[in-house]
mmCIF file of C-alpha atoms in Angstrom:
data_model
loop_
_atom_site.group_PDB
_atom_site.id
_atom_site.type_symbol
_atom_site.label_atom_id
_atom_site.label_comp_id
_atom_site.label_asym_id
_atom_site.label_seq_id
_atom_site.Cartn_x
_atom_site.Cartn_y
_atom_site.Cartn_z
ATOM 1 C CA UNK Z 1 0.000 0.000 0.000
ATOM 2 C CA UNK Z 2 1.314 3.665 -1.251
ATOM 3 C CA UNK Z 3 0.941 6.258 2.220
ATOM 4 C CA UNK Z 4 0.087 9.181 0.423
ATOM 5 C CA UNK Z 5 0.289 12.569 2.600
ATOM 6 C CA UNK Z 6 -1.539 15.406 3.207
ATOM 7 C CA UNK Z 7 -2.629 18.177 -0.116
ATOM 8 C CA UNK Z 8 -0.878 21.424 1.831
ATOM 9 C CA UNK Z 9 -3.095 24.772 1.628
ATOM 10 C CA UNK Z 10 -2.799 26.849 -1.445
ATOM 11 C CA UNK Z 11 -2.136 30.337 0.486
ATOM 12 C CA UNK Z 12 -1.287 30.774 4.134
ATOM 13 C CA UNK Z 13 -2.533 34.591 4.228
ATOM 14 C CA UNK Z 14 -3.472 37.608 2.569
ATOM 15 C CA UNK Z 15 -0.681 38.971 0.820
ATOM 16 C CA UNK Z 16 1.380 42.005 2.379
ATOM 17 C CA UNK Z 17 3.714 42.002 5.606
ATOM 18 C CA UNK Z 18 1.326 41.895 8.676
ATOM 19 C CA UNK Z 19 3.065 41.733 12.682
ATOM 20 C CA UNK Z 20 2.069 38.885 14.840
ATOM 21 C CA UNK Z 21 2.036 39.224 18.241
ATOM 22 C CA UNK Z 22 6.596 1.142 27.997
ATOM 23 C CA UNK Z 23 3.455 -0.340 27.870
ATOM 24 C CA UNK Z 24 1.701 -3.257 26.838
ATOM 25 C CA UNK Z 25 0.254 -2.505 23.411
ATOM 26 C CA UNK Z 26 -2.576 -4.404 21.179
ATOM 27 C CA UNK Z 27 -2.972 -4.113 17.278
ATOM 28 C CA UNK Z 28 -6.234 -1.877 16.110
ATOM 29 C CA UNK Z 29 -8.807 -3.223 14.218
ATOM 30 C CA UNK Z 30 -8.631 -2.804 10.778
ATOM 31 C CA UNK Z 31 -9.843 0.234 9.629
ATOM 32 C CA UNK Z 32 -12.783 1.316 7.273
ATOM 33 C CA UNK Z 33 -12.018 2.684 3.934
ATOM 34 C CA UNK Z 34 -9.684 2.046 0.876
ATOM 35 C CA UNK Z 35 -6.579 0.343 2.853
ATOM 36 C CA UNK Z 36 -6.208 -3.517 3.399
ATOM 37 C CA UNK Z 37 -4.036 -4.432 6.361
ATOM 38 C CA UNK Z 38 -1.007 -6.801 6.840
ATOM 39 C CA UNK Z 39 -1.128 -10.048 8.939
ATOM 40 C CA UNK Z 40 -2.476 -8.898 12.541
ATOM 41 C CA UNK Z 41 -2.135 -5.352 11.804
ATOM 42 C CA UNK Z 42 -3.883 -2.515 11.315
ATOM 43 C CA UNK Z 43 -5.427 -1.261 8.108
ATOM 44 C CA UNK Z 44 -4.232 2.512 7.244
ATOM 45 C CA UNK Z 45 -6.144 4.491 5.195
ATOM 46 C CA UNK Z 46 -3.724 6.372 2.747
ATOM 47 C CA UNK Z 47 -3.964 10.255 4.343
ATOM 48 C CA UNK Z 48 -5.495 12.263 1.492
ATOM 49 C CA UNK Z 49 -8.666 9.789 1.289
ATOM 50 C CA UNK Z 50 -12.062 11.174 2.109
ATOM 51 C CA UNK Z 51 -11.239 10.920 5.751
ATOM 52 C CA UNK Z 52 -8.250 12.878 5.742
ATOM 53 C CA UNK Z 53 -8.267 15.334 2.524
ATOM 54 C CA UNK Z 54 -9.787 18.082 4.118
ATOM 55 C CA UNK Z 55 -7.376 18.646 7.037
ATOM 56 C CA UNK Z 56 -5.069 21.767 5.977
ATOM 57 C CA UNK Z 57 -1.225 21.851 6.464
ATOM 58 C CA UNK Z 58 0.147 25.523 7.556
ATOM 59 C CA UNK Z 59 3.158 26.530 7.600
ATOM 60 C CA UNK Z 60 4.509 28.489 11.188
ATOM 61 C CA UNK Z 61 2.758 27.964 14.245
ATOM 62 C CA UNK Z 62 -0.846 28.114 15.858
ATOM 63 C CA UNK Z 63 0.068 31.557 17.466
ATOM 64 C CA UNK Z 64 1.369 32.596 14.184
ATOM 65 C CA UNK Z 65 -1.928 32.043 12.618
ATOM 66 C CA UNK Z 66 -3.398 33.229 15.275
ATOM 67 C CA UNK Z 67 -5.415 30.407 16.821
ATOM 68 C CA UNK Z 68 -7.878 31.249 19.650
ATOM 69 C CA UNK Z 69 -5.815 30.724 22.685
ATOM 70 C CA UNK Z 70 -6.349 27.604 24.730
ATOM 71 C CA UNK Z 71 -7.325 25.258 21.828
ATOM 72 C CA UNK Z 72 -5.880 23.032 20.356
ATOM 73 C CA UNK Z 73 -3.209 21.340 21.996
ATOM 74 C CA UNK Z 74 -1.955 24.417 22.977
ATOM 75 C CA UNK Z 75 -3.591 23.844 26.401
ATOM 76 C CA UNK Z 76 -1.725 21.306 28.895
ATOM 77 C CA UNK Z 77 -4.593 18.982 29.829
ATOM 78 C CA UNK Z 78 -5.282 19.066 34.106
ATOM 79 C CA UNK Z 79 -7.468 16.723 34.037
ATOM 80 C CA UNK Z 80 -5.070 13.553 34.462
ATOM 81 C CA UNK Z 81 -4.193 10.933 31.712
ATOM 82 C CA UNK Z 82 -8.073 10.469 30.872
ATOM 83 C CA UNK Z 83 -8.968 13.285 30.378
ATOM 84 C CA UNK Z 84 -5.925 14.283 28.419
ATOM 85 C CA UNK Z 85 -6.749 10.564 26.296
ATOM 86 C CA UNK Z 86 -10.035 11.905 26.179
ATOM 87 C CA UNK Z 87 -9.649 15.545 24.359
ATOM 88 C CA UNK Z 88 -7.329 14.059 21.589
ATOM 89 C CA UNK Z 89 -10.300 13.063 19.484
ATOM 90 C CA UNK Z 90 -11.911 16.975 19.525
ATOM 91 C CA UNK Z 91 -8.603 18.584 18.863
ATOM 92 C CA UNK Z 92 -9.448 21.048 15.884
ATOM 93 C CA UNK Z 93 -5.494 21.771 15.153
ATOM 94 C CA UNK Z 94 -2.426 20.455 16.702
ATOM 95 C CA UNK Z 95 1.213 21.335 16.041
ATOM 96 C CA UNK Z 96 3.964 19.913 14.793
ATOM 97 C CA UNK Z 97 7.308 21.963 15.638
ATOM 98 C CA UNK Z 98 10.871 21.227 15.231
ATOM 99 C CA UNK Z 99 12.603 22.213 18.612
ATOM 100 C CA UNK Z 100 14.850 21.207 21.567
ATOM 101 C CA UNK Z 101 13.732 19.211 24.468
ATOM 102 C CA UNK Z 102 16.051 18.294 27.288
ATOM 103 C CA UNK Z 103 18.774 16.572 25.430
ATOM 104 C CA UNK Z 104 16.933 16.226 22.209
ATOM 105 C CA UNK Z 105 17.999 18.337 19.738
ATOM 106 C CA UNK Z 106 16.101 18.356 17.478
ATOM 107 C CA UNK Z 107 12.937 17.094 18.558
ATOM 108 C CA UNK Z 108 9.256 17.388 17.693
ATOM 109 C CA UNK Z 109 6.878 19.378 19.908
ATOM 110 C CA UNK Z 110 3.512 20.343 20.045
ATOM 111 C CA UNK Z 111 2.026 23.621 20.925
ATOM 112 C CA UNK Z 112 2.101 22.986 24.333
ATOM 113 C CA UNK Z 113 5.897 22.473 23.917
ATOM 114 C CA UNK Z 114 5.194 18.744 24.847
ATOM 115 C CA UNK Z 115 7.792 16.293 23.275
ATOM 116 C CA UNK Z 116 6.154 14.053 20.732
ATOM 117 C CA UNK Z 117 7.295 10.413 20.599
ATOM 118 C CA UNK Z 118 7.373 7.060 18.059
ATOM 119 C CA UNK Z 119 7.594 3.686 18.748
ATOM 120 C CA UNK Z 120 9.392 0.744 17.846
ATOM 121 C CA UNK Z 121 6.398 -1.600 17.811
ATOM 122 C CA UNK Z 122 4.548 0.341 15.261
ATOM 123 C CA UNK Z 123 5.687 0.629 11.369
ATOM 124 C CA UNK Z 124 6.051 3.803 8.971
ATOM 125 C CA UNK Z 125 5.586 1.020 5.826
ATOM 126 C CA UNK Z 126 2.758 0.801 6.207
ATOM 127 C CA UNK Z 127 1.699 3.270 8.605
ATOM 128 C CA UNK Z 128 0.348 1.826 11.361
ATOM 129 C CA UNK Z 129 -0.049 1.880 15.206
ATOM 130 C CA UNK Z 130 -0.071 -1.003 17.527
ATOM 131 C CA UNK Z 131 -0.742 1.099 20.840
ATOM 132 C CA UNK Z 132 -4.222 1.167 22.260
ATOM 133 C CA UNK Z 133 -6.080 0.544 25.175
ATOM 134 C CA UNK Z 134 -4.343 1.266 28.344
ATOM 135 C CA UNK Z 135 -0.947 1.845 25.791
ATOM 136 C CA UNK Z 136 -3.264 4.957 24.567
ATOM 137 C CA UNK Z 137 -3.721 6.185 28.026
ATOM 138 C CA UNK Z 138 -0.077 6.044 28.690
ATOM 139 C CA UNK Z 139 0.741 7.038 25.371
ATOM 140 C CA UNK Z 140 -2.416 9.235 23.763
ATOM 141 C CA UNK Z 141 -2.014 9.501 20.187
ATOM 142 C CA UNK Z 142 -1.529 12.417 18.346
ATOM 143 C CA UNK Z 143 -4.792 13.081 16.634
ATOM 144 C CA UNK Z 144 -6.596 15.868 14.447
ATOM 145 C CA UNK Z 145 -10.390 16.039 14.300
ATOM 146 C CA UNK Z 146 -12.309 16.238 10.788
ATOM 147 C CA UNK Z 147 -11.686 19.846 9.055
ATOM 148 C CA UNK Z 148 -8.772 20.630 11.138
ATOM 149 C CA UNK Z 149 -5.377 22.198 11.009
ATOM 150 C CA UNK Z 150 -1.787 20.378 11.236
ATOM 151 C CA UNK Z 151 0.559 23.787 12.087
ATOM 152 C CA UNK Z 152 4.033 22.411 10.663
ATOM 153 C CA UNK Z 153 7.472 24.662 11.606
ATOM 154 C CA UNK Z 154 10.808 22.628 10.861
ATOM 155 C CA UNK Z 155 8.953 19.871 9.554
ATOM 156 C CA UNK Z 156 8.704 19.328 6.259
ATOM 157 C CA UNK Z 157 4.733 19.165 4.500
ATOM 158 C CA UNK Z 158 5.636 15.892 2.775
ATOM 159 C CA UNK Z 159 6.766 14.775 5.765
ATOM 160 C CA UNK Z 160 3.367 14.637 7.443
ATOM 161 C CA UNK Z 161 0.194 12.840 6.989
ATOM 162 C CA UNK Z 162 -2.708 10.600 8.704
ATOM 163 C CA UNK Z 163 -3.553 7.189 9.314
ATOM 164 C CA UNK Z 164 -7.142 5.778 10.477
ATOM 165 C CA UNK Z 165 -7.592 4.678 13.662
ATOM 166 C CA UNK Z 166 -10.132 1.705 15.371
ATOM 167 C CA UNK Z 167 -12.140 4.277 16.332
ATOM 168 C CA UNK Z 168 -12.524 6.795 13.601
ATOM 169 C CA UNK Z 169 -9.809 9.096 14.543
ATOM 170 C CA UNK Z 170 -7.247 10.868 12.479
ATOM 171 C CA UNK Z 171 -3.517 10.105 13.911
ATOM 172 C CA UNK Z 172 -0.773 12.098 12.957
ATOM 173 C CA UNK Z 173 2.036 10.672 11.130
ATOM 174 C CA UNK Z 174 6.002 11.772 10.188
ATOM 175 C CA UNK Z 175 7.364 10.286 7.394
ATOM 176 C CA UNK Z 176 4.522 7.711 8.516
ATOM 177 C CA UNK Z 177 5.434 6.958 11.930
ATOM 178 C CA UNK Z 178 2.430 7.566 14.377
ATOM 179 C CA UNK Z 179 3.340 10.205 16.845
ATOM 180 C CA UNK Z 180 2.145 10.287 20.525
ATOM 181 C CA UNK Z 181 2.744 12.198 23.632
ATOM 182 C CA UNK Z 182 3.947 10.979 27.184
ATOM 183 C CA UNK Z 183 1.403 11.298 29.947
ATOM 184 C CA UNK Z 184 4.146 11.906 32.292
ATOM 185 C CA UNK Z 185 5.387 14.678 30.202
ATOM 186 C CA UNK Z 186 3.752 17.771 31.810
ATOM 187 C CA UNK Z 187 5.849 21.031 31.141
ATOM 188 C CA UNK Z 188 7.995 22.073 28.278
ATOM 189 C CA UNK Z 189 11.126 19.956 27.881
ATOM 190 C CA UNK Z 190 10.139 17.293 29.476
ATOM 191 C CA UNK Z 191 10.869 13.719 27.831
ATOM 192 C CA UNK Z 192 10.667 11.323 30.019
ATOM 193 C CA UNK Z 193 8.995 9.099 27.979
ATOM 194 C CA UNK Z 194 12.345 9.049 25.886
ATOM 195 C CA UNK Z 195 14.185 5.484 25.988
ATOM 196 C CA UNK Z 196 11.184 3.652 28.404
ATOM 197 C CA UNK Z 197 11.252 0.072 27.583
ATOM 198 C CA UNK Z 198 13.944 0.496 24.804
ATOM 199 C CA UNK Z 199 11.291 0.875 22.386
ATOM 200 C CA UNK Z 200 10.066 4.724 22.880
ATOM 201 C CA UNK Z 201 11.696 7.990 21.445
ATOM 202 C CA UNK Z 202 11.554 11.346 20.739
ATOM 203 C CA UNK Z 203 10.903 11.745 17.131
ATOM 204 C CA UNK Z 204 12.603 13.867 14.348
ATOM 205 C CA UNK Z 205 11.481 16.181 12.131
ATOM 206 C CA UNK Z 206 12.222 13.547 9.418
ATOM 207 C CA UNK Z 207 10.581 10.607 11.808
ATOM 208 C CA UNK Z 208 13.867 9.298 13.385
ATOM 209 C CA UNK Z 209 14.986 8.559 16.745
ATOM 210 C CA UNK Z 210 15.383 11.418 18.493
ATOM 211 C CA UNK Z 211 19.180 11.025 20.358
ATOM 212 C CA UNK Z 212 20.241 8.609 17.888
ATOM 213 C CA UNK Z 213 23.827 8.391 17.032
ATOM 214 C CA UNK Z 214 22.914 8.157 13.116
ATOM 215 C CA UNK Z 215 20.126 11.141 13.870
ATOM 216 C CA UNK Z 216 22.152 13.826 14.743
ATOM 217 C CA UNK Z 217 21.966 17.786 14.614
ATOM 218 C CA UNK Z 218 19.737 18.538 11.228
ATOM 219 C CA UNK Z 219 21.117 21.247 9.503
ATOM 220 C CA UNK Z 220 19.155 23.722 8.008
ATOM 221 C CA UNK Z 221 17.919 24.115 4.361
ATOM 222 C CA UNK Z 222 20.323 26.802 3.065
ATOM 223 C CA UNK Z 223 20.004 25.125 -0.466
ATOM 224 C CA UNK Z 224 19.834 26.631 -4.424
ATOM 225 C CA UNK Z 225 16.209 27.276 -4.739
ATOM 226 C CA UNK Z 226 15.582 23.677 -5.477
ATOM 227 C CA UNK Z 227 12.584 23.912 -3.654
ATOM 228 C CA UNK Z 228 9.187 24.773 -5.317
ATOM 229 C CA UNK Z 229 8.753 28.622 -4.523
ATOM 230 C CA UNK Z 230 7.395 29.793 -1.503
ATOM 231 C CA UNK Z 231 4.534 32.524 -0.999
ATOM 232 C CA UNK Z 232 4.826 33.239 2.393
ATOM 233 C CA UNK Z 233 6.857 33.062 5.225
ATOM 234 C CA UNK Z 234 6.662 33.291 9.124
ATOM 235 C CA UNK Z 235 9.653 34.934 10.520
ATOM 236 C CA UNK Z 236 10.008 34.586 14.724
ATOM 237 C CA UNK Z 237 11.868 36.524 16.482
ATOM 238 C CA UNK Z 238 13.382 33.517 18.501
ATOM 239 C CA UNK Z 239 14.723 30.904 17.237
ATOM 240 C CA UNK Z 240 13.458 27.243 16.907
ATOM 241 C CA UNK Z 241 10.215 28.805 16.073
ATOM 242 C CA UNK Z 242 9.809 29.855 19.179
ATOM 243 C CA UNK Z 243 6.253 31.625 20.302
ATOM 244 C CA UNK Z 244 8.007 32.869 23.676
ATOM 245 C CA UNK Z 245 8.977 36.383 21.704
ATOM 246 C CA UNK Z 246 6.539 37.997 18.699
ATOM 247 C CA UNK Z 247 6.675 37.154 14.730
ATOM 248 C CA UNK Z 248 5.536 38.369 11.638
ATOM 249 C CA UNK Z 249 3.840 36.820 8.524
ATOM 250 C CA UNK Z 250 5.131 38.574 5.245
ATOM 251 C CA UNK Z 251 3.308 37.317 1.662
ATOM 252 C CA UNK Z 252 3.056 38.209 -2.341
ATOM 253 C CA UNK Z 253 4.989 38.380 -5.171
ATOM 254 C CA UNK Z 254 8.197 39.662 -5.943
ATOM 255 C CA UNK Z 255 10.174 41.447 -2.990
ATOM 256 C CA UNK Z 256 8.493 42.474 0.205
ATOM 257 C CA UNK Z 257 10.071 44.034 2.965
ATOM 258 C CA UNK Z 258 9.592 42.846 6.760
ATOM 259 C CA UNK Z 259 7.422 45.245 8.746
ATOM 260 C CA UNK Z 260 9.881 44.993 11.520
ATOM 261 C CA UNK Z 261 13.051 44.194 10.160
ATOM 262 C CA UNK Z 262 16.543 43.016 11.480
ATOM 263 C CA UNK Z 263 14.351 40.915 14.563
ATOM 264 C CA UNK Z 264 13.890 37.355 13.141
ATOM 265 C CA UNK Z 265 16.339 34.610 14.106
ATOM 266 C CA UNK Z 266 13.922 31.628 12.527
ATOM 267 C CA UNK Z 267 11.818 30.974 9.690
ATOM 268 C CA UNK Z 268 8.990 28.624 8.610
ATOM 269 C CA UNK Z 269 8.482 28.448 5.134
ATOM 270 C CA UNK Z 270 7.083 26.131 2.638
ATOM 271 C CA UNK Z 271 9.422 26.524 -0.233
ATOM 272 C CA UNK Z 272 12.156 28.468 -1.307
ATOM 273 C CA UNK Z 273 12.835 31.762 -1.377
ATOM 274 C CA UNK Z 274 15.273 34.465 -0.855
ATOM 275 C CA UNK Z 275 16.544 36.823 2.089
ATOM 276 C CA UNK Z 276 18.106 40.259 2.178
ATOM 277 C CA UNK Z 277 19.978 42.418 4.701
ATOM 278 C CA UNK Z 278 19.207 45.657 3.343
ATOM 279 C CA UNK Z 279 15.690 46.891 2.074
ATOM 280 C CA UNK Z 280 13.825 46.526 -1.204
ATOM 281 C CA UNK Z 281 15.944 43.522 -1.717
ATOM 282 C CA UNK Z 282 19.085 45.237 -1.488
ATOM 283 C CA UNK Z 283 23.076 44.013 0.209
ATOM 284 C CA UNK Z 284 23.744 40.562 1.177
ATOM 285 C CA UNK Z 285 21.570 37.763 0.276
ATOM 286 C CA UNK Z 286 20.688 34.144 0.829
ATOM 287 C CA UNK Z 287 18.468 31.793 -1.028
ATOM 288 C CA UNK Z 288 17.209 29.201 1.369
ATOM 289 C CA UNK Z 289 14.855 26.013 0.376
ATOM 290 C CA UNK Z 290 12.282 26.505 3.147
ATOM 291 C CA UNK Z 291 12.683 26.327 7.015
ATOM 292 C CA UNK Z 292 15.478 27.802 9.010
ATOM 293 C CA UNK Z 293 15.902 27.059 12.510
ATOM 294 C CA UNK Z 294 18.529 29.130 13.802
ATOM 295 C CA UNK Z 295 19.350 32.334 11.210
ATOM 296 C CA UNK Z 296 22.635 32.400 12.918
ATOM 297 C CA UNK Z 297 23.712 29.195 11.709
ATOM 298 C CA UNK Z 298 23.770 30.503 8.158
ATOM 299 C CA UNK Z 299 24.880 34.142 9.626
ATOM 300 C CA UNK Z 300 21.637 35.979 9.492
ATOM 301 C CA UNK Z 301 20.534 36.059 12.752
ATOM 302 C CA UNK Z 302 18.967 39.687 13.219
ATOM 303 C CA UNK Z 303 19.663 40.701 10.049
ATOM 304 C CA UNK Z 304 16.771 40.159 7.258
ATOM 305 C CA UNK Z 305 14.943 43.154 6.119
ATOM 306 C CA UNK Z 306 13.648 42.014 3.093
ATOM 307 C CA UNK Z 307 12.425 38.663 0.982
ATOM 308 C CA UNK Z 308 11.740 37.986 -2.455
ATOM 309 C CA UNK Z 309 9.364 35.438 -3.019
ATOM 310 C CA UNK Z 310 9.056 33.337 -6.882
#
């Protein structure tokens, strides 16, 4: 069976520059729709069938879209591991968001800053999950309800898709991994799910092991405009995509200069484009083939004032 991911949105935003401010685990039941599943596994249906195909990919973060505060999984559950199980199926967006966690670096992380996890037991080919139950308690899935958003920053949109689960869920896959969360984990950086039972991890941006010798520090795309072109861009004023300072989505054709320049020290971006130092396009320059997580890798950490998109 092909996995097939996610169609990404055509346009993020309007165009112009506008400031923002281990545990036991049991196979699933196969699941309903175009997907037949392997010897005592779980069917998969591919992501862009009629279950999944109208979730949206966006590029940046839910702040930088400017989500309604305390949805998603922004909010920390306090209600304990059931009631954290029990809000994954209503989620309307959740976030996917290259970062560092502890000693994971990088890691993925929702918008709650909560490490995101794979495991062993389950296979990217096919997709498929073999936690439920009590595992799914322990471990709740990662999972986006019908019409919803997948926020992506650091990870790449063909990356990411969906699988079907038993119960008519969407869950969240990289590079077709399923991705879950830690019930232990309750603040930002924690990861103690990370190593339990030898067969948990921190995942990638790419759907590795986070921590893995053969993982490693991913450097960013700095590339030759390989990349399809980009139409917009979120640049943050911290870097890792961080929400903990402001940033500012810039869109259009042709050059546009940042609203607040010489402040960004990250960028999300779904496709290539080019940065300047000096306005209207003008001094030192950079083509890069989508996201950046540290601008002062590539030496322009508060330093873009301008971007030419196409």
């Amino acid at each position: 069976m092909m996995r097939k991911h996610l169609v990404p949105l055509v346009a993020l935003m309007a165009a112009g520059t506008v400031a923002l401010t281990a545990c036991s685990s049991t196979p699933e039941a196969p699941a309903p729709a175009r997907a037949s599943a392997p010897a005592g596994g779980e069917a998969t249906a591919p992501a862009n069938d009629a279950a999944g195909g109208d979730l949206a990919l966006l590029s940046g973060t839910a702040k930088s879209n400017n989500s309604a505060a305390n949805t998603g999984d922004w909010a920390v559950p306090n209600g304990g591991v059931a009631a954290s199980a029990a809000r994954q199926s209503s989620q309307r967006w959740v976030q996917l968001t290259a970062s560092r966690a502890g000693d994971l670096n990088p890691v993925v992380v929702n918008g709650a800053g909560l490490t995101l996890y794979r495991f062993d037991k389950d296979s990217n080919n096919p997709p498929t999950s073999t936690c439920s139950g009590e595992c799914a308690q322990t471990w709740p899935p990662v999972t986006v309800a019908p019409g919803g958003k997948i926020f992506i920053a650091g990870v790449k949109k063909s990356a990411v898709g969906t699988i079907r689960r038993a119960d008519g869920t969407r869950h969240v896959t990289i590079d077709g991994w399923p991705v879950y969360r830690f019930a232990k984990d309750t603040k930002r950086g924690d990861t103690l799910g990370q190593g339990v039972g030898g067969t948990w991890f921190g995942v990638t941006p790419t759907g590795g092991k986070a921590g893995a010798p053969e993982g490693g520090q991913e450097n960013p795309d700095t590339g030759n405009g390989t990349a399809p072109p980009a139409t917009s861009a979120v640049f943050f004023d911290e870097a890792n995509f961080s929400d903990n300072g402001p940033s500012q989505g810039v869109a259009g054709n042709g050059c546009q200069n940042l609203g607040r320049p010489g402040v960004a020290s990250s960028i999300a971006a779904s496709g290539s484009l080019k940065v300047w130092v000096g306005r209207d396009c003008t001094g030192r320059s950079q083509v890069l083939d989508g996201d950046v997580l540290d601008l002062a890798t590539i030496g322009f950490d508060n330093a873009i004032a301008s971007v030419r998109f196409s």
